[in-house]
Amino acid sequence: MMDIALYSLVDDMVSKAGTEGVVEYWLRVGESYAERMGKEAYVGWPAFNVAMKEGRTSLTIEGDVNVLTDLAIIDKDGDVIGYVYALRTCPMAPTMIRFIQKIGPIPDSDEDVADSYNNRVRDSAVSNYCITHQRFREVAANNITVAKQPLECLHLANKGRMGEVKMLQENLARINVDDRHIKSILRSASCVFALIVKGRTAGEEITE
């Protein structure tokens, strides 16, 4: 029943507030959720990555995250300023599967809201629920420090239930990673993102 209720909610919100109103609502939900998680501080990247692997940070509340420590992001001085991470399974995948199996095709409102977000905000949503999840990661990352330095989340790519892929070339360029790396990661993941020291940019090719 909750699966039906979630999609019925989106249909109802679109009919009353339009797709733009739903986009703004999901953004607020993601931000509010992340703020409730509180602040986190880690002495360095090794400690933070262990916490990610063990599911002890707010950024793993969505599910199992693969910590790609072989994909370290390096600045021009050779210092590690971040890593690439992959969410193995979309947290909404079970809901989508159950809805399709029991009810039928996903309502058009799901794609309509995602399209509104992609056209007005950022071309990175394969479902309307991506809006909340991506905003959550961005705000949650801002509440985390590694070696006393605040982080930021760069969304790199995600994959829809039918295999469609959204990839943010501007963020790939910022960390100097080739999209072929990301495509290979998406074979066994739903979302790929980078966490880097806020305001920093890679100075050379990402390490492998």
Short mmCIF file of N, CA and C in Angstrom, two decimals, residues 44-154:
data_model
loop_
_atom_site.label_atom_id
_atom_site.label_comp_id
_atom_site.label_asym_id
_atom_site.label_seq_id
_atom_site.Cartn_x
_atom_site.Cartn_y
_atom_site.Cartn_z
N GLY A 44 40.85 12.11 8.97
CA GLY A 44 41.46 12.02 7.64
C GLY A 44 40.63 11.14 6.73
N TRP A 45 41.05 11.03 5.46
CA TRP A 45 40.31 10.23 4.50
C TRP A 45 40.24 8.75 4.85
N PRO A 46 41.32 8.13 5.38
CA PRO A 46 41.20 6.72 5.74
C PRO A 46 40.09 6.47 6.77
N ALA A 47 39.99 7.33 7.78
CA ALA A 47 38.95 7.17 8.79
C ALA A 47 37.56 7.36 8.19
N PHE A 48 37.44 8.34 7.31
CA PHE A 48 36.15 8.59 6.69
C PHE A 48 35.74 7.42 5.81
N ASN A 49 36.68 6.89 5.02
CA ASN A 49 36.34 5.79 4.13
C ASN A 49 35.98 4.52 4.88
N VAL A 50 36.60 4.30 6.03
CA VAL A 50 36.20 3.16 6.87
C VAL A 50 34.76 3.35 7.34
N ALA A 51 34.43 4.57 7.75
CA ALA A 51 33.06 4.86 8.19
C ALA A 51 32.07 4.65 7.05
N MET A 52 32.46 5.02 5.84
CA MET A 52 31.59 4.80 4.67
C MET A 52 31.39 3.31 4.44
N LYS A 53 32.47 2.54 4.50
CA LYS A 53 32.39 1.10 4.27
C LYS A 53 31.52 0.41 5.32
N GLU A 54 31.59 0.91 6.55
CA GLU A 54 30.85 0.29 7.64
C GLU A 54 29.45 0.88 7.83
N GLY A 55 29.08 1.83 6.98
CA GLY A 55 27.74 2.41 7.04
C GLY A 55 27.50 3.28 8.26
N ARG A 56 28.53 3.99 8.71
CA ARG A 56 28.41 4.80 9.93
C ARG A 56 28.28 6.29 9.66
N THR A 57 28.07 6.69 8.44
CA THR A 57 27.91 8.11 8.13
C THR A 57 26.53 8.36 7.52
N SER A 58 26.12 9.59 7.55
CA SER A 58 24.81 9.94 6.98
C SER A 58 24.75 9.62 5.49
N LEU A 59 25.89 9.62 4.83
CA LEU A 59 25.91 9.39 3.38
C LEU A 59 25.72 7.92 3.01
N THR A 60 25.60 7.05 4.00
CA THR A 60 25.33 5.64 3.70
C THR A 60 23.93 5.25 4.16
N ILE A 61 23.14 6.21 4.59
CA ILE A 61 21.80 5.88 5.08
C ILE A 61 20.91 5.38 3.94
N GLU A 62 21.24 5.74 2.71
CA GLU A 62 20.44 5.31 1.56
C GLU A 62 20.68 3.85 1.19
N GLY A 63 21.81 3.31 1.62
CA GLY A 63 22.11 1.93 1.28
C GLY A 63 23.60 1.68 1.21
N ASP A 64 23.97 0.54 0.66
CA ASP A 64 25.35 0.09 0.59
C ASP A 64 26.14 0.91 -0.43
N VAL A 65 27.20 1.55 0.04
CA VAL A 65 28.05 2.38 -0.82
C VAL A 65 29.38 1.69 -1.05
N ASN A 66 29.77 1.57 -2.31
CA ASN A 66 31.07 1.00 -2.66
C ASN A 66 32.10 2.12 -2.63
N VAL A 67 33.07 2.01 -1.74
CA VAL A 67 34.12 3.02 -1.61
C VAL A 67 35.24 2.70 -2.59
N LEU A 68 35.38 3.52 -3.62
CA LEU A 68 36.35 3.25 -4.68
C LEU A 68 37.67 3.92 -4.35
N THR A 69 38.40 3.33 -3.39
CA THR A 69 39.64 3.96 -2.94
C THR A 69 40.73 3.93 -4.00
N ASP A 70 40.52 3.13 -5.07
CA ASP A 70 41.49 3.16 -6.17
C ASP A 70 41.23 4.33 -7.11
N LEU A 71 40.16 5.08 -6.85
CA LEU A 71 39.85 6.26 -7.64
C LEU A 71 39.98 7.50 -6.75
N ALA A 72 41.21 7.79 -6.38
CA ALA A 72 41.48 8.96 -5.55
C ALA A 72 41.59 10.20 -6.44
N ILE A 73 41.08 11.31 -5.95
CA ILE A 73 41.12 12.57 -6.69
C ILE A 73 42.30 13.38 -6.16
N ILE A 74 43.21 13.75 -7.05
CA ILE A 74 44.47 14.39 -6.68
C ILE A 74 44.51 15.83 -7.17
N ASP A 75 45.00 16.74 -6.32
CA ASP A 75 45.13 18.13 -6.76
C ASP A 75 46.49 18.34 -7.44
N LYS A 76 46.77 19.56 -7.83
CA LYS A 76 48.00 19.85 -8.59
C LYS A 76 49.26 19.63 -7.76
N ASP A 77 49.12 19.62 -6.43
CA ASP A 77 50.27 19.39 -5.56
C ASP A 77 50.47 17.91 -5.20
N GLY A 78 49.58 17.07 -5.73
CA GLY A 78 49.69 15.64 -5.45
C GLY A 78 48.97 15.19 -4.20
N ASP A 79 48.19 16.07 -3.59
CA ASP A 79 47.46 15.72 -2.38
C ASP A 79 46.10 15.12 -2.73
N VAL A 80 45.68 14.13 -1.93
CA VAL A 80 44.36 13.55 -2.12
C VAL A 80 43.31 14.51 -1.58
N ILE A 81 42.38 14.90 -2.46
CA ILE A 81 41.33 15.84 -2.04
C ILE A 81 39.95 15.19 -2.09
N GLY A 82 39.89 13.89 -2.41
CA GLY A 82 38.59 13.23 -2.43
C GLY A 82 38.66 11.87 -3.09
N TYR A 83 37.48 11.24 -3.17
CA TYR A 83 37.36 9.91 -3.77
C TYR A 83 36.04 9.80 -4.52
N VAL A 84 35.94 8.77 -5.33
CA VAL A 84 34.71 8.45 -6.04
C VAL A 84 34.01 7.31 -5.29
N TYR A 85 32.68 7.40 -5.22
CA TYR A 85 31.87 6.42 -4.50
C TYR A 85 30.69 5.99 -5.37
N ALA A 86 30.17 4.80 -5.10
CA ALA A 86 29.05 4.29 -5.90
C ALA A 86 27.99 3.68 -4.99
N LEU A 87 26.77 4.13 -5.14
CA LEU A 87 25.64 3.53 -4.43
C LEU A 87 25.21 2.30 -5.22
N ARG A 88 25.28 1.14 -4.58
CA ARG A 88 25.05 -0.12 -5.30
C ARG A 88 23.63 -0.22 -5.86
N THR A 89 22.64 0.10 -5.02
CA THR A 89 21.25 -0.05 -5.44
C THR A 89 20.45 1.18 -5.06
N CYS A 90 19.64 1.69 -5.97
CA CYS A 90 18.77 2.82 -5.66
C CYS A 90 17.82 2.44 -4.53
N PRO A 91 17.69 3.27 -3.50
CA PRO A 91 16.81 2.93 -2.39
C PRO A 91 15.34 2.84 -2.79
N MET A 92 14.99 3.42 -3.95
CA MET A 92 13.61 3.35 -4.41
C MET A 92 13.36 2.18 -5.35
N ALA A 93 14.41 1.43 -5.69
CA ALA A 93 14.25 0.31 -6.62
C ALA A 93 13.21 -0.72 -6.16
N PRO A 94 13.22 -1.14 -4.89
CA PRO A 94 12.20 -2.11 -4.46
C PRO A 94 10.78 -1.59 -4.61
N THR A 95 10.58 -0.29 -4.31
CA THR A 95 9.25 0.31 -4.48
C THR A 95 8.83 0.29 -5.95
N MET A 96 9.74 0.67 -6.83
CA MET A 96 9.43 0.68 -8.25
C MET A 96 9.09 -0.72 -8.76
N ILE A 97 9.88 -1.70 -8.35
CA ILE A 97 9.66 -3.07 -8.81
C ILE A 97 8.31 -3.60 -8.32
N ARG A 98 8.02 -3.37 -7.04
CA ARG A 98 6.74 -3.85 -6.50
C ARG A 98 5.56 -3.17 -7.18
N PHE A 99 5.68 -1.86 -7.44
CA PHE A 99 4.60 -1.14 -8.09
C PHE A 99 4.34 -1.71 -9.49
N ILE A 100 5.41 -1.92 -10.24
CA ILE A 100 5.26 -2.44 -11.60
C ILE A 100 4.66 -3.85 -11.59
N GLN A 101 5.12 -4.68 -10.66
CA GLN A 101 4.64 -6.06 -10.59
C GLN A 101 3.18 -6.16 -10.17
N LYS A 102 2.77 -5.29 -9.24
CA LYS A 102 1.42 -5.39 -8.68
C LYS A 102 0.40 -4.47 -9.34
N ILE A 103 0.86 -3.31 -9.83
CA ILE A 103 -0.05 -2.30 -10.35
C ILE A 103 0.06 -2.12 -11.85
N GLY A 104 1.30 -1.94 -12.32
CA GLY A 104 1.50 -1.70 -13.74
C GLY A 104 2.59 -0.66 -13.96
N PRO A 105 2.61 -0.01 -15.11
CA PRO A 105 3.65 0.98 -15.42
C PRO A 105 3.70 2.12 -14.41
N ILE A 106 4.90 2.65 -14.21
CA ILE A 106 5.09 3.81 -13.33
C ILE A 106 4.30 4.99 -13.91
N PRO A 107 3.57 5.74 -13.08
CA PRO A 107 2.78 6.87 -13.58
C PRO A 107 3.63 7.90 -14.33
N ASP A 108 3.03 8.55 -15.32
CA ASP A 108 3.73 9.55 -16.12
C ASP A 108 4.25 10.71 -15.27
N SER A 109 3.58 10.96 -14.14
CA SER A 109 3.99 12.08 -13.29
C SER A 109 5.42 11.94 -12.80
N ASP A 110 5.89 10.70 -12.64
CA ASP A 110 7.27 10.47 -12.20
C ASP A 110 8.25 11.07 -13.20
N GLU A 111 8.06 10.75 -14.48
CA GLU A 111 8.93 11.27 -15.52
C GLU A 111 8.73 12.77 -15.73
N ASP A 112 7.49 13.24 -15.58
CA ASP A 112 7.20 14.66 -15.77
C ASP A 112 7.97 15.51 -14.75
N VAL A 113 7.98 15.06 -13.50
CA VAL A 113 8.69 15.81 -12.45
C VAL A 113 10.20 15.75 -12.70
N ALA A 114 10.69 14.58 -13.06
CA ALA A 114 12.13 14.44 -13.35
C ALA A 114 12.52 15.35 -14.51
N ASP A 115 11.71 15.40 -15.55
CA ASP A 115 12.00 16.26 -16.70
C ASP A 115 12.01 17.74 -16.30
N SER A 116 11.09 18.12 -15.44
CA SER A 116 11.04 19.51 -14.98
C SER A 116 12.33 19.88 -14.25
N TYR A 117 12.79 18.98 -13.40
CA TYR A 117 14.06 19.20 -12.68
C TYR A 117 15.23 19.26 -13.66
N ASN A 118 15.27 18.32 -14.59
CA ASN A 118 16.37 18.26 -15.55
C ASN A 118 16.44 19.51 -16.42
N ASN A 119 15.30 20.06 -16.77
CA ASN A 119 15.25 21.23 -17.64
C ASN A 119 15.54 22.53 -16.89
N ARG A 120 15.15 22.59 -15.62
CA ARG A 120 15.25 23.86 -14.88
C ARG A 120 16.42 23.92 -13.91
N VAL A 121 16.82 22.78 -13.37
CA VAL A 121 17.85 22.78 -12.32
C VAL A 121 19.14 22.13 -12.80
N ARG A 122 19.10 20.84 -13.06
CA ARG A 122 20.29 20.10 -13.46
C ARG A 122 19.86 18.80 -14.12
N ASP A 123 20.50 18.47 -15.21
CA ASP A 123 20.10 17.28 -15.97
C ASP A 123 20.71 16.02 -15.36
N SER A 124 20.13 15.58 -14.23
CA SER A 124 20.72 14.46 -13.49
C SER A 124 19.71 13.50 -12.88
N ALA A 125 18.42 13.67 -13.17
CA ALA A 125 17.40 12.84 -12.55
C ALA A 125 16.84 11.82 -13.54
N VAL A 126 16.81 10.55 -13.14
CA VAL A 126 16.16 9.52 -13.95
C VAL A 126 14.80 9.15 -13.35
N SER A 127 14.50 9.70 -12.18
CA SER A 127 13.21 9.52 -11.51
C SER A 127 12.95 10.75 -10.67
N ASN A 128 11.70 10.99 -10.32
CA ASN A 128 11.41 12.16 -9.50
C ASN A 128 12.05 12.05 -8.12
N TYR A 129 12.30 10.82 -7.67
CA TYR A 129 12.89 10.62 -6.34
C TYR A 129 14.37 10.95 -6.31
N CYS A 130 15.01 11.01 -7.48
CA CYS A 130 16.42 11.40 -7.55
C CYS A 130 16.62 12.80 -6.95
N ILE A 131 15.62 13.64 -7.09
CA ILE A 131 15.72 15.03 -6.64
C ILE A 131 16.02 15.10 -5.16
N THR A 132 15.25 14.36 -4.37
CA THR A 132 15.45 14.34 -2.92
C THR A 132 16.78 13.72 -2.56
N HIS A 133 17.11 12.60 -3.17
CA HIS A 133 18.33 11.88 -2.81
C HIS A 133 19.58 12.69 -3.13
N GLN A 134 19.59 13.35 -4.28
CA GLN A 134 20.76 14.14 -4.65
C GLN A 134 20.92 15.37 -3.75
N ARG A 135 19.80 16.02 -3.46
CA ARG A 135 19.87 17.17 -2.56
C ARG A 135 20.31 16.76 -1.16
N PHE A 136 19.84 15.60 -0.72
CA PHE A 136 20.25 15.08 0.58
C PHE A 136 21.77 14.91 0.64
N ARG A 137 22.36 14.30 -0.38
CA ARG A 137 23.80 14.07 -0.37
C ARG A 137 24.57 15.39 -0.37
N GLU A 138 24.10 16.36 -1.13
CA GLU A 138 24.79 17.65 -1.19
C GLU A 138 24.82 18.32 0.17
N VAL A 139 23.68 18.37 0.84
CA VAL A 139 23.61 19.05 2.14
C VAL A 139 24.34 18.24 3.21
N ALA A 140 24.18 16.91 3.19
CA ALA A 140 24.85 16.06 4.17
C ALA A 140 26.37 16.20 4.05
N ALA A 141 26.88 16.25 2.81
CA ALA A 141 28.32 16.40 2.60
C ALA A 141 28.83 17.70 3.18
N ASN A 142 28.04 18.75 3.07
CA ASN A 142 28.44 20.05 3.62
C ASN A 142 28.54 20.05 5.13
N ASN A 143 27.92 19.05 5.77
CA ASN A 143 27.95 18.94 7.23
C ASN A 143 29.04 17.99 7.72
N ILE A 144 29.92 17.57 6.81
CA ILE A 144 31.00 16.64 7.14
C ILE A 144 32.35 17.31 6.90
N THR A 145 33.28 17.12 7.84
CA THR A 145 34.64 17.60 7.64
C THR A 145 35.60 16.42 7.69
N VAL A 146 36.63 16.48 6.86
CA VAL A 146 37.72 15.50 6.87
C VAL A 146 39.01 16.30 7.07
N ALA A 147 39.74 15.98 8.12
CA ALA A 147 40.93 16.75 8.49
C ALA A 147 40.59 18.24 8.61
N LYS A 148 39.44 18.50 9.21
CA LYS A 148 38.95 19.85 9.48
C LYS A 148 38.57 20.63 8.22
N GLN A 149 38.45 19.94 7.10
CA GLN A 149 38.07 20.60 5.85
C GLN A 149 36.68 20.14 5.43
N PRO A 150 35.78 21.09 5.15
CA PRO A 150 34.42 20.71 4.74
C PRO A 150 34.41 20.05 3.37
N LEU A 151 33.43 19.17 3.17
CA LEU A 151 33.32 18.45 1.91
C LEU A 151 32.20 19.01 1.05
N GLU A 152 32.23 18.63 -0.21
CA GLU A 152 31.10 18.86 -1.10
C GLU A 152 30.90 17.60 -1.95
N CYS A 153 29.66 17.38 -2.34
CA CYS A 153 29.31 16.21 -3.14
C CYS A 153 29.13 16.63 -4.59
N LEU A 154 29.80 15.92 -5.49
CA LEU A 154 29.64 16.14 -6.92
C LEU A 154 28.96 14.92 -7.52
#
